[in-house]
Short mmCIF file of C-alpha atoms in Angstrom, two decimals:
data_model
loop_
_atom_site.label_atom_id
_atom_site.label_comp_id
_atom_site.label_asym_id
_atom_site.label_seq_id
_atom_site.Cartn_x
_atom_site.Cartn_y
_atom_site.Cartn_z
CA MET A 1 43.82 138.53 69.52
CA SER A 2 45.36 135.59 71.42
CA SER A 3 45.36 132.11 69.93
CA PRO A 4 42.32 129.98 70.62
CA ARG A 5 42.86 127.27 73.23
CA VAL A 6 41.74 123.75 72.32
CA LEU A 7 41.63 120.61 74.48
CA VAL A 8 41.96 117.35 72.53
CA ALA A 9 41.23 113.99 74.21
CA ASP A 10 41.68 110.51 72.74
CA ASP A 11 43.14 107.31 74.19
CA ASP A 12 44.63 106.36 70.80
CA PRO A 13 48.04 108.11 70.66
CA ALA A 14 48.10 108.13 66.84
CA VAL A 15 44.67 109.76 66.56
CA LEU A 16 45.52 112.18 69.35
CA GLU A 17 48.71 113.31 67.65
CA ALA A 18 47.09 113.63 64.23
CA VAL A 19 44.15 115.65 65.57
CA ALA A 20 46.41 117.84 67.72
CA ASP A 21 48.67 118.60 64.74
CA ALA A 22 45.70 119.44 62.54
CA ILE A 23 44.31 121.86 65.14
CA GLU A 24 47.71 123.43 65.77
CA ASP A 25 47.86 124.11 62.03
CA LEU A 26 44.88 126.40 62.59
CA GLY A 27 47.02 128.48 64.92
CA ALA A 28 45.50 127.14 68.13
CA ASP A 29 47.23 126.29 71.42
CA VAL A 30 46.48 122.61 71.96
CA VAL A 31 46.40 120.67 75.24
CA CYS A 32 46.24 116.87 74.96
CA ALA A 33 44.51 114.33 77.23
CA ARG A 34 44.56 110.55 77.01
CA SER A 35 41.56 109.60 79.13
CA GLY A 36 38.36 111.00 80.59
CA ALA A 37 40.31 111.63 83.80
CA GLU A 38 42.99 113.65 82.02
CA LEU A 39 40.32 115.51 80.11
CA ILE A 40 38.69 116.74 83.28
CA GLU A 41 42.01 117.40 85.03
CA SER A 42 43.12 119.49 82.09
CA PHE A 43 39.81 121.34 82.21
CA GLY A 44 40.41 122.26 85.83
CA GLU A 45 44.15 122.89 85.70
CA ARG A 46 44.58 124.51 82.30
CA GLY A 47 41.13 125.76 81.35
CA PRO A 48 39.14 127.55 80.19
CA PHE A 49 39.19 126.37 76.59
CA ASP A 50 37.58 127.71 73.44
CA LEU A 51 36.92 124.25 72.07
CA VAL A 52 37.05 120.62 73.23
CA ILE A 53 37.60 117.74 70.81
CA THR A 54 37.03 114.37 72.45
CA ASP A 55 36.73 110.71 71.66
CA VAL A 56 33.73 108.87 73.16
CA SER A 57 35.28 105.62 74.38
CA MET A 58 38.05 106.41 76.84
CA PRO A 59 39.22 105.00 80.18
CA TRP A 60 37.84 106.29 83.54
CA MET A 61 34.90 108.19 82.06
CA SER A 62 33.71 108.47 78.49
CA GLY A 63 34.18 111.76 76.69
CA LEU A 64 30.40 112.05 76.38
CA GLN A 65 29.83 111.54 80.09
CA ALA A 66 32.52 114.05 80.96
CA MET A 67 31.16 116.67 78.57
CA HIS A 68 27.57 116.07 79.66
CA SER A 69 28.60 116.66 83.26
CA VAL A 70 30.58 119.74 82.26
CA ARG A 71 27.45 121.07 80.53
CA THR A 72 25.32 120.29 83.59
CA ALA A 73 27.75 122.31 85.68
CA GLY A 74 27.11 125.27 83.40
CA LEU A 75 29.99 125.32 80.92
CA ALA A 76 28.97 125.92 77.33
CA THR A 77 32.35 125.22 75.71
CA PRO A 78 31.85 124.03 72.09
CA VAL A 79 32.71 120.39 71.56
CA ILE A 80 33.49 118.06 68.69
CA VAL A 81 32.77 114.44 69.60
CA MET A 82 34.69 111.86 67.59
CA THR A 83 33.63 108.22 67.56
CA ALA A 84 34.02 104.96 65.70
CA LEU A 85 30.86 103.66 67.39
CA LYS A 86 27.99 103.05 65.00
CA GLU A 87 25.13 103.31 67.50
CA GLU A 88 22.53 105.93 66.66
CA ARG A 89 22.16 106.77 70.38
CA VAL A 90 25.58 108.44 70.28
CA ALA A 91 24.12 111.04 67.92
CA ASP A 92 21.20 111.54 70.32
CA GLN A 93 23.61 111.97 73.23
CA VAL A 94 25.67 114.52 71.31
CA ARG A 95 22.50 116.45 70.46
CA THR A 96 21.76 116.77 74.19
CA LEU A 97 25.02 118.72 74.53
CA GLY A 98 23.41 121.59 72.66
CA ARG A 99 23.92 123.63 69.51
CA ASP A 100 27.70 123.93 69.81
CA ALA A 101 28.24 120.17 69.78
CA VAL A 102 29.16 118.33 66.60
CA LEU A 103 29.48 114.59 66.05
CA MET A 104 32.18 113.34 63.66
CA ARG A 105 32.19 109.65 62.88
CA LYS A 106 35.59 108.04 62.34
CA PRO A 107 37.16 107.78 59.90
CA PHE A 108 36.96 111.41 58.80
CA ALA A 109 39.22 113.68 56.77
CA LEU A 110 41.38 116.00 58.86
CA ALA A 111 40.37 118.83 56.54
CA ASP A 112 36.73 118.28 57.56
CA LEU A 113 37.75 118.35 61.23
CA GLN A 114 39.67 121.58 60.68
CA GLN A 115 36.69 123.15 58.94
CA THR A 116 34.33 122.17 61.76
CA ALA A 117 36.79 123.43 64.37
CA ARG A 118 37.23 126.70 62.49
CA THR A 119 33.44 127.20 62.34
CA LEU A 120 32.96 126.54 66.06
CA LEU A 121 35.90 128.76 67.02
CA SER A 122 34.71 131.61 64.84
CA SER A 123 31.21 131.43 66.29
CA ARG A 124 32.72 131.71 69.77
CA THR A 125 34.72 134.75 68.71
CA ALA A 126 31.66 136.34 67.15
CA THR A 127 29.57 135.87 70.28
CA GLY A 128 32.38 136.69 72.68
CA GLY A 129 31.87 133.35 74.41
CA THR A 130 33.84 131.82 77.23
CA MET B 1 18.26 113.19 108.38
CA ILE B 2 19.20 109.72 109.38
CA GLY B 3 20.41 109.43 112.90
CA LYS B 4 19.38 109.84 116.47
CA ARG B 5 15.91 111.18 117.04
CA THR B 6 14.68 112.53 120.34
CA THR B 7 11.58 110.77 121.61
CA ALA B 8 10.00 113.61 123.61
CA HIS B 9 8.66 116.66 121.80
CA VAL B 10 10.73 119.75 122.52
CA PHE B 11 11.00 123.39 121.53
CA PRO B 12 13.87 124.49 119.25
CA GLU B 13 15.82 125.87 122.22
CA ALA B 14 16.73 122.24 122.96
CA LEU B 15 18.98 122.44 119.90
CA VAL B 16 21.45 124.73 121.68
CA PRO B 17 23.53 122.07 123.48
CA ILE B 18 23.56 119.97 120.30
CA LEU B 19 24.81 122.94 118.28
CA ARG B 20 27.55 123.55 120.80
CA GLU B 21 28.57 119.90 120.78
CA ARG B 22 28.64 119.62 117.01
CA LEU B 23 29.65 123.03 115.78
CA THR B 24 32.01 124.58 118.34
CA SER B 25 35.07 123.21 116.59
CA MET B 26 33.83 124.46 113.20
CA VAL B 27 32.17 127.78 113.99
CA GLU B 28 34.44 130.61 114.92
CA GLY B 29 33.74 132.16 118.34
CA LEU B 30 30.71 129.97 119.12
CA ALA B 31 32.04 129.12 122.59
CA GLU B 32 31.88 132.80 123.58
CA ILE B 33 28.26 133.30 122.47
CA PRO B 34 25.87 133.08 125.47
CA ASP B 35 23.09 130.48 125.45
CA GLU B 36 20.37 133.15 125.55
CA VAL B 37 21.60 134.59 122.25
CA LEU B 38 21.46 131.19 120.58
CA VAL B 39 18.01 130.53 122.02
CA ASP B 40 16.81 133.91 120.72
CA LEU B 41 18.30 133.07 117.31
CA LEU B 42 16.60 129.68 117.02
CA MET B 43 13.23 130.69 118.48
CA THR B 44 12.92 133.83 116.37
CA VAL B 45 13.66 131.95 113.14
CA PHE B 46 11.29 129.19 114.22
CA PHE B 47 8.36 131.54 114.88
CA ALA B 48 9.14 133.58 111.78
CA GLY B 49 9.01 130.28 109.88
CA LEU B 50 5.43 129.77 111.05
CA GLU B 51 4.53 132.96 109.16
CA THR B 52 5.56 131.30 105.90
CA HIS B 53 2.46 129.16 106.29
CA GLU B 54 0.40 131.50 104.15
CA GLY B 55 2.32 130.48 101.09
CA VAL B 56 3.18 134.09 100.38
CA TYR B 57 6.73 133.89 101.65
CA GLY B 58 9.48 131.51 100.71
CA PRO B 59 11.82 129.64 103.03
CA LEU B 60 13.60 131.74 105.64
CA ARG B 61 17.37 131.59 105.61
CA VAL B 62 19.46 133.16 108.32
CA VAL B 63 23.22 133.03 108.72
CA PHE B 64 24.60 133.79 112.15
CA LEU B 65 27.95 135.54 111.85
CA GLY B 66 28.67 135.72 115.59
CA ARG B 67 30.86 138.75 116.17
CA SER B 68 32.51 138.67 112.75
CA GLU B 69 32.85 142.07 111.09
CA ALA B 70 34.28 140.88 107.77
CA ASP B 71 32.29 141.63 104.63
CA LEU B 72 34.09 139.10 102.47
CA VAL B 73 34.84 135.71 103.97
CA MET B 74 37.44 133.76 102.05
CA PRO B 75 37.98 130.00 102.37
CA GLU B 76 40.79 128.93 104.64
CA GLY B 77 44.13 128.83 102.80
CA ALA B 78 42.86 130.87 99.85
CA ASP B 79 45.23 133.32 98.21
CA ALA B 80 44.90 136.11 95.70
CA SER B 81 44.97 133.67 92.79
CA ALA B 82 41.72 132.09 93.94
CA PRO B 83 39.31 134.98 94.32
CA VAL B 84 36.34 132.84 95.21
CA TYR B 85 34.64 133.84 98.43
CA ALA B 86 32.74 131.65 100.85
CA LEU B 87 30.37 134.37 101.97
CA LYS B 88 29.85 138.00 101.02
CA VAL B 89 27.94 140.33 103.33
CA LEU B 90 25.82 143.06 101.76
CA ARG B 91 25.69 145.31 104.78
CA PHE B 92 22.83 147.64 105.82
CA GLU B 93 23.89 151.18 106.67
CA THR B 94 22.29 150.72 110.06
CA ALA B 95 21.60 147.40 111.81
CA ARG B 96 17.95 146.37 111.97
CA PRO B 97 16.24 144.57 114.88
CA PHE B 98 16.39 140.78 114.83
CA SER B 99 12.64 140.26 114.91
CA ILE B 100 9.98 138.08 113.34
CA PRO B 101 8.48 140.81 111.08
CA GLU B 102 11.96 141.71 109.77
CA LEU B 103 12.85 138.10 109.03
CA VAL B 104 9.54 137.45 107.30
CA LYS B 105 9.99 140.55 105.16
CA LEU B 106 13.55 139.59 104.20
CA GLY B 107 12.40 136.02 103.56
CA VAL B 108 11.25 137.18 100.14
CA ALA B 109 14.89 137.83 99.24
CA SER B 110 16.14 134.62 100.80
CA ALA B 111 13.85 132.53 98.60
CA ASP B 112 17.02 132.41 96.50
CA ASP B 113 18.82 129.51 98.09
CA ARG B 114 22.14 131.37 98.14
CA LEU B 115 20.95 134.51 99.91
CA TYR B 116 20.58 134.70 103.68
CA SER B 117 19.54 137.31 106.21
CA ALA B 118 22.71 138.00 108.19
CA ALA B 119 22.56 138.17 111.98
CA CYS B 120 25.32 139.38 114.29
CA VAL B 121 25.80 140.08 117.95
CA VAL B 122 25.80 143.88 118.34
CA ASP B 123 26.16 145.28 121.86
CA GLY B 124 25.36 141.90 123.34
CA ARG B 125 22.13 141.46 121.36
CA LEU B 126 21.19 139.93 118.05
CA ALA B 127 20.75 142.33 115.14
CA LEU B 128 20.22 142.00 111.41
CA ILE B 129 23.22 143.62 109.80
CA GLY B 130 22.49 142.86 106.15
CA LEU B 131 22.10 140.13 103.59
CA ALA B 132 24.76 137.50 103.00
CA ARG B 133 25.42 135.79 99.71
CA GLU B 134 26.85 132.26 99.77
CA GLY B 135 29.80 132.12 97.39
CA PRO B 136 31.35 129.40 95.26
CA SER B 137 33.59 128.26 98.15
CA ALA B 138 30.86 127.74 100.71
CA ASP B 139 31.90 124.15 101.44
CA ALA B 140 33.23 125.00 104.89
CA ASP B 141 32.40 128.55 105.87
CA PRO B 142 32.70 129.02 109.65
CA PHE B 143 29.12 130.11 110.38
CA ILE B 144 25.79 128.68 111.51
CA LYS B 145 23.06 128.72 108.89
CA ILE B 146 19.46 128.15 109.89
CA VAL B 147 16.80 127.42 107.30
CA ALA B 148 13.07 127.30 108.04
CA SER B 149 11.79 125.82 104.81
CA ARG B 150 8.24 125.27 106.08
CA PRO B 151 6.26 125.89 109.26
CA GLY B 152 7.56 123.94 112.24
CA SER B 153 10.90 122.93 110.75
CA LEU B 154 14.47 124.13 111.17
CA SER B 155 17.59 122.86 109.43
CA VAL B 156 20.92 123.85 110.88
CA ARG B 157 23.95 123.68 108.67
CA SER B 158 27.49 124.92 108.43
CA GLY B 159 29.07 125.24 105.03
CA ARG B 160 27.11 122.82 102.90
CA SER B 161 26.73 120.15 105.58
CA TRP B 162 23.52 119.57 107.47
CA HIS B 163 24.07 118.97 111.16
CA VAL B 164 20.70 119.05 112.85
CA GLU B 165 17.09 118.89 111.67
CA TYR B 166 14.20 120.00 113.85
CA GLU B 167 10.82 118.83 112.62
CA ARG B 168 7.54 119.38 114.41
CA GLY B 169 8.92 118.96 117.92
CA THR B 170 11.51 116.30 117.26
CA ILE B 171 15.24 116.64 116.73
CA VAL B 172 17.18 114.46 114.39
CA THR B 173 20.92 114.75 114.47
CA GLY B 174 23.26 113.52 111.82
CA GLY B 175 25.09 111.17 114.14
CA GLU B 176 25.98 107.53 113.77
CA ASP B 177 23.72 105.86 111.25
CA VAL B 178 23.40 102.79 109.13
CA VAL B 179 24.71 104.56 106.05
CA LEU B 180 27.93 105.74 107.64
CA THR B 181 28.61 103.14 110.31
CA SER B 182 29.88 99.71 109.53
CA SER B 183 26.73 97.88 108.49
CA PRO B 184 25.46 95.78 105.61
CA VAL B 185 23.74 98.92 104.27
CA ARG B 186 26.97 100.87 104.17
CA HIS B 187 28.71 97.88 102.60
CA ALA B 188 26.00 97.55 99.94
CA LEU B 189 26.21 101.27 99.13
CA GLU B 190 30.00 101.13 98.97
CA LEU B 191 29.78 98.26 96.49
CA SER B 192 27.31 100.25 94.38
CA ALA B 193 29.57 103.31 94.52
CA GLN B 194 32.60 101.32 93.43
CA ALA B 195 30.62 99.64 90.65
CA ALA B 196 29.65 103.15 89.50
CA GLY B 197 33.32 104.08 89.18
CA MET B 198 33.92 105.94 92.45
CA GLU B 199 37.51 105.77 93.66
CA GLU B 200 37.85 104.39 97.18
CA GLU B 201 38.90 107.71 98.67
CA SER B 202 35.83 109.51 97.37
CA VAL B 203 33.19 106.97 98.41
CA THR B 204 32.47 109.14 101.47
CA GLY B 205 31.02 111.78 99.15
CA TYR B 206 28.67 109.14 97.74
CA LEU B 207 27.53 108.11 101.23
CA ASP B 208 27.03 111.76 102.19
CA ALA B 209 24.85 112.26 99.12
CA VAL B 210 22.72 109.23 100.08
CA ARG B 211 22.37 110.54 103.63
CA ALA B 212 21.28 113.94 102.31
CA LEU B 213 18.75 112.27 100.00
CA VAL B 214 17.26 110.29 102.88
CA ALA B 215 17.11 113.47 104.95
CA LYS B 216 15.02 115.04 102.19
CA LEU B 217 12.82 111.93 102.01
CA SER B 218 12.18 112.19 105.74
CA ALA B 219 11.77 115.95 105.94
CA HIS B 220 8.96 116.65 103.47
CA GLY B 221 6.49 114.84 105.69
CA ARG B 222 4.54 113.21 102.86
CA GLY B 223 6.16 109.82 103.07
CA GLY B 224 7.83 108.11 100.16
CA ILE B 225 10.16 105.45 98.86
CA LEU B 226 13.73 105.91 97.65
CA VAL B 227 15.50 103.06 95.88
CA ILE B 228 19.27 103.05 95.41
CA SER B 229 19.58 100.28 92.86
CA ARG B 230 22.53 97.97 92.56
CA GLU B 231 22.16 98.15 88.78
CA GLU B 232 23.33 100.81 86.37
CA GLN B 233 20.10 100.73 84.41
CA PRO B 234 17.40 99.24 86.62
CA THR B 235 14.15 98.37 84.89
CA VAL B 236 11.00 100.00 86.16
CA PRO B 237 7.36 99.36 85.26
CA ARG B 238 6.19 101.41 82.29
CA THR B 239 2.71 102.01 83.65
CA GLY B 240 2.33 105.06 85.80
CA SER B 241 6.05 105.77 86.10
CA TYR B 242 7.82 108.94 85.06
CA ARG B 243 10.80 107.31 83.39
CA MET B 244 13.70 109.63 82.69
CA ALA B 245 16.02 109.91 79.70
CA ARG B 246 19.59 109.16 80.66
CA ASP B 247 21.21 112.16 82.33
CA SER B 248 24.26 113.02 84.40
CA SER B 249 24.53 111.20 87.68
CA ILE B 250 25.48 112.49 91.11
CA THR B 251 28.38 110.05 90.93
CA SER B 252 29.78 111.57 87.74
CA MET B 253 29.69 115.04 89.33
CA LEU B 254 31.43 113.78 92.44
CA ARG B 255 34.07 111.98 90.40
CA LEU B 256 34.80 115.08 88.36
CA ALA B 257 34.98 117.28 91.47
CA HIS B 258 37.28 114.80 93.16
CA ARG B 259 39.50 114.60 90.12
CA ILE B 260 39.99 118.34 90.00
CA GLY B 261 40.82 118.85 93.64
CA PRO B 262 40.92 120.37 96.11
CA ARG B 263 44.61 120.91 95.63
CA GLU B 264 46.90 123.56 96.96
CA ASP B 265 48.07 124.37 93.45
CA ALA B 266 44.56 124.44 91.96
CA THR B 267 43.95 127.35 89.61
CA SER B 268 41.06 129.66 90.31
CA TYR B 269 39.36 128.25 87.20
CA GLY B 270 39.77 124.72 88.54
CA PHE B 271 38.45 125.89 91.88
CA LEU B 272 35.37 127.36 90.24
CA LEU B 273 34.80 124.28 88.11
CA ARG B 274 35.03 121.99 91.14
CA SER B 275 32.63 124.22 92.99
CA ALA B 276 30.22 124.11 90.04
CA PHE B 277 30.22 120.31 90.13
CA LEU B 278 29.59 120.24 93.89
CA THR B 279 26.84 122.83 93.59
CA GLU B 280 25.21 120.69 90.94
CA VAL B 281 25.37 117.68 93.29
CA GLU B 282 23.58 119.75 95.90
CA ARG B 283 20.88 120.76 93.42
CA MET B 284 20.40 117.18 92.26
CA VAL B 285 20.02 116.00 95.86
CA GLU B 286 17.41 118.72 96.45
CA GLU B 287 15.50 117.82 93.31
CA PHE B 288 15.60 114.04 93.70
CA GLY B 289 14.65 114.47 97.36
CA ALA B 290 11.68 116.64 96.38
CA LEU B 291 10.52 114.02 93.85
CA THR B 292 10.23 111.43 96.63
CA ALA B 293 7.18 113.39 97.84
CA ILE B 294 5.29 112.26 94.73
CA ASP B 295 3.29 109.05 95.19
CA GLY B 296 5.29 105.99 94.22
CA ALA B 297 8.98 105.19 94.45
CA THR B 298 11.89 107.31 93.23
CA VAL B 299 14.43 104.96 91.68
CA LEU B 300 18.09 105.91 91.32
CA SER B 301 20.76 103.91 89.55
CA ARG B 302 23.87 102.78 91.41
CA GLY B 303 25.53 105.92 90.04
CA LEU B 304 22.74 107.99 91.67
CA ALA B 305 21.23 109.03 88.36
CA LEU B 306 17.47 109.55 88.31
CA VAL B 307 15.91 106.56 86.54
CA ALA B 308 12.26 107.17 87.36
CA PHE B 309 9.89 108.61 89.92
CA GLY B 310 6.28 107.94 90.74
CA VAL B 311 7.05 104.25 90.24
CA VAL B 312 4.24 102.01 91.46
CA LEU B 313 5.96 99.05 93.07
CA PRO B 314 3.88 95.90 92.79
CA VAL B 315 2.36 94.39 95.93
CA ARG B 316 1.78 90.71 95.30
CA SER B 317 0.23 88.22 97.64
CA ARG B 318 3.56 86.77 98.58
CA THR B 319 5.25 86.38 101.89
CA VAL B 320 8.57 88.13 102.28
CA GLU B 321 10.82 86.84 104.99
CA VAL B 322 12.12 89.82 106.88
CA ALA B 323 14.43 90.12 109.84
CA GLY B 324 14.89 93.03 112.19
CA ALA B 325 18.46 94.22 112.09
CA GLU B 326 17.69 95.68 115.48
CA THR B 327 16.17 93.71 118.29
CA ARG B 328 12.61 94.76 117.52
CA PRO B 329 10.49 92.23 115.62
CA ILE B 330 9.24 93.35 112.24
CA ASP B 331 5.60 93.04 111.29
CA LEU B 332 5.15 94.46 107.82
CA GLU B 333 1.45 93.63 107.72
CA VAL B 334 0.75 96.48 110.10
CA ARG B 335 3.02 98.95 108.27
CA GLY B 336 0.86 99.36 105.17
CA THR B 337 1.22 99.01 101.43
CA ARG B 338 4.26 101.26 101.08
CA HIS B 339 6.36 99.12 103.40
CA ARG B 340 5.15 95.81 101.99
CA ALA B 341 5.82 96.91 98.42
CA SER B 342 9.29 98.08 99.45
CA ALA B 343 10.05 94.78 101.17
CA LEU B 344 8.99 92.90 98.04
CA TYR B 345 11.21 95.10 95.88
CA ALA B 346 14.16 94.56 98.23
CA ALA B 347 13.52 90.81 98.19
CA ASP B 348 13.51 90.74 94.40
CA HIS B 349 16.57 93.02 94.01
CA PRO B 350 19.46 91.83 96.19
CA GLY B 351 22.02 94.56 96.83
CA SER B 352 19.56 97.40 96.21
CA VAL B 353 18.88 99.59 99.23
CA VAL B 354 15.31 100.75 99.79
CA PHE B 355 14.48 103.63 102.13
CA VAL B 356 10.83 104.08 103.13
CA ALA B 357 9.56 107.16 104.96
CA SER B 358 6.15 107.43 106.58
CA GLU B 359 4.25 110.70 106.91
CA ASP B 360 5.68 111.28 110.39
CA GLY B 361 9.17 111.31 108.92
CA LEU B 362 10.28 107.96 110.33
CA VAL B 363 12.51 106.13 107.90
CA THR B 364 12.92 102.40 107.47
CA CYS B 365 15.74 100.90 105.43
CA MET B 366 15.47 97.53 103.72
CA LEU B 367 18.15 95.41 102.12
CA ARG B 368 18.53 91.85 100.98
CA GLU B 369 22.24 91.21 100.81
CA SER B 370 23.49 89.63 97.61
CA ASP B 371 24.22 86.34 99.35
CA GLY B 372 21.30 86.52 101.79
CA GLU B 373 17.90 84.89 101.87
CA ARG B 374 16.02 87.40 103.96
CA VAL B 375 15.31 91.12 103.78
CA ALA B 376 16.90 92.90 106.73
CA VAL B 377 15.09 95.94 108.08
CA TRP B 378 16.51 98.90 110.01
CA HIS B 379 14.49 101.64 111.67
CA LEU B 380 16.36 104.90 111.24
CA GLY B 381 14.21 107.30 113.15
#
């Protein structure tokens, strides 16, 4: 079976690198994006992906807006939304992305992120998803 | 549709010269099709459309393929790496007559808004040669599509663009209009689009979406109010309004589609994704446009997200100073509650554009510029 493909988006280079390394350790092929614009460009140019991991607050378009629009257009790619924002409405917005959407509030342990990613990736494999 | 409206009532055959003028450069082989064939095409769809009156049949959709014999129409410039067709013909073994009973029968299938009855010229006459499915790359297919969505109406489009609307004897063409020409309305909409994050080069898509929304407002014949707010989260009265939870906006879909392409090196996945975003824009325009038929105003944010519909705009006993942007004087007192409420809203919300349609489909546009004192009024139809 080929390696899962994961798109990671964060405008903080340190977070981006740390998250990308952690996901690569799971054996995944990782594509990095540094803004909402790069996230969507990567989606179009290098997709499809088995999992998206995105920050909320990013230049051009927030990760939540981008993923909500991607969902509206019919793509059910699982997503992990990372945020340092404390607002409860972020959790509500993540819930609207559906069952395969998980909110992780920063700071979090990379091991927890890996476990969540592993769970979402395995559920995609089990269901033969896109 | 906003634009020029004929004053005298005419039959659909009067659309023929307009189709030639507007579509010859886009539709392959149109110049060689005789007038009588085009008249037959329009009149047959029109009269078949009257049969939908019973409510049993859905809208009638017909695509005219001219003399094309291709079953799979690919977008211009497409290669094998982008297997996304513009139109796919599901051909009958034997051509059927192009007649009202046939179109009405096939109208059941074309209730799906991607499926059309396909007409061709066979031995100099129109014939139904099959069904045609609009594909993901239907943005600019080189054919004429005619939709009779209700009795007495015809919409003519090519690709996903509307070109002409015929409504109960009148023709409205998508020509010069206040949304697209240099006017305070266009300027106000451009400012809203930019505030919503649209890049300068993609503002045209925003204006096109607004034009399509106003076309829907005009076409349903029930009258209504459409507000394009200057604000991202405009406040609306709680009482009586259907206020919506925050959802994706037309602007976000357009931005994503623009970001992905079209590019020569786009992957087929990128091509599909872009098409999905544009299709969603089309659906949103259809849905928002349909909601304007409900009593009250439909309010969109500057990003063209649905904020609320069925909004009862207050009518207070207050004088609103209005000015005709055209030479005609404006007397709102004789235009009824809908127009007075809209003028008050425009007066209280500088920069927001308010479109008001009456039952006869005529549309009025109102705007108080951000630095202006008066509400300017344009008659669009």
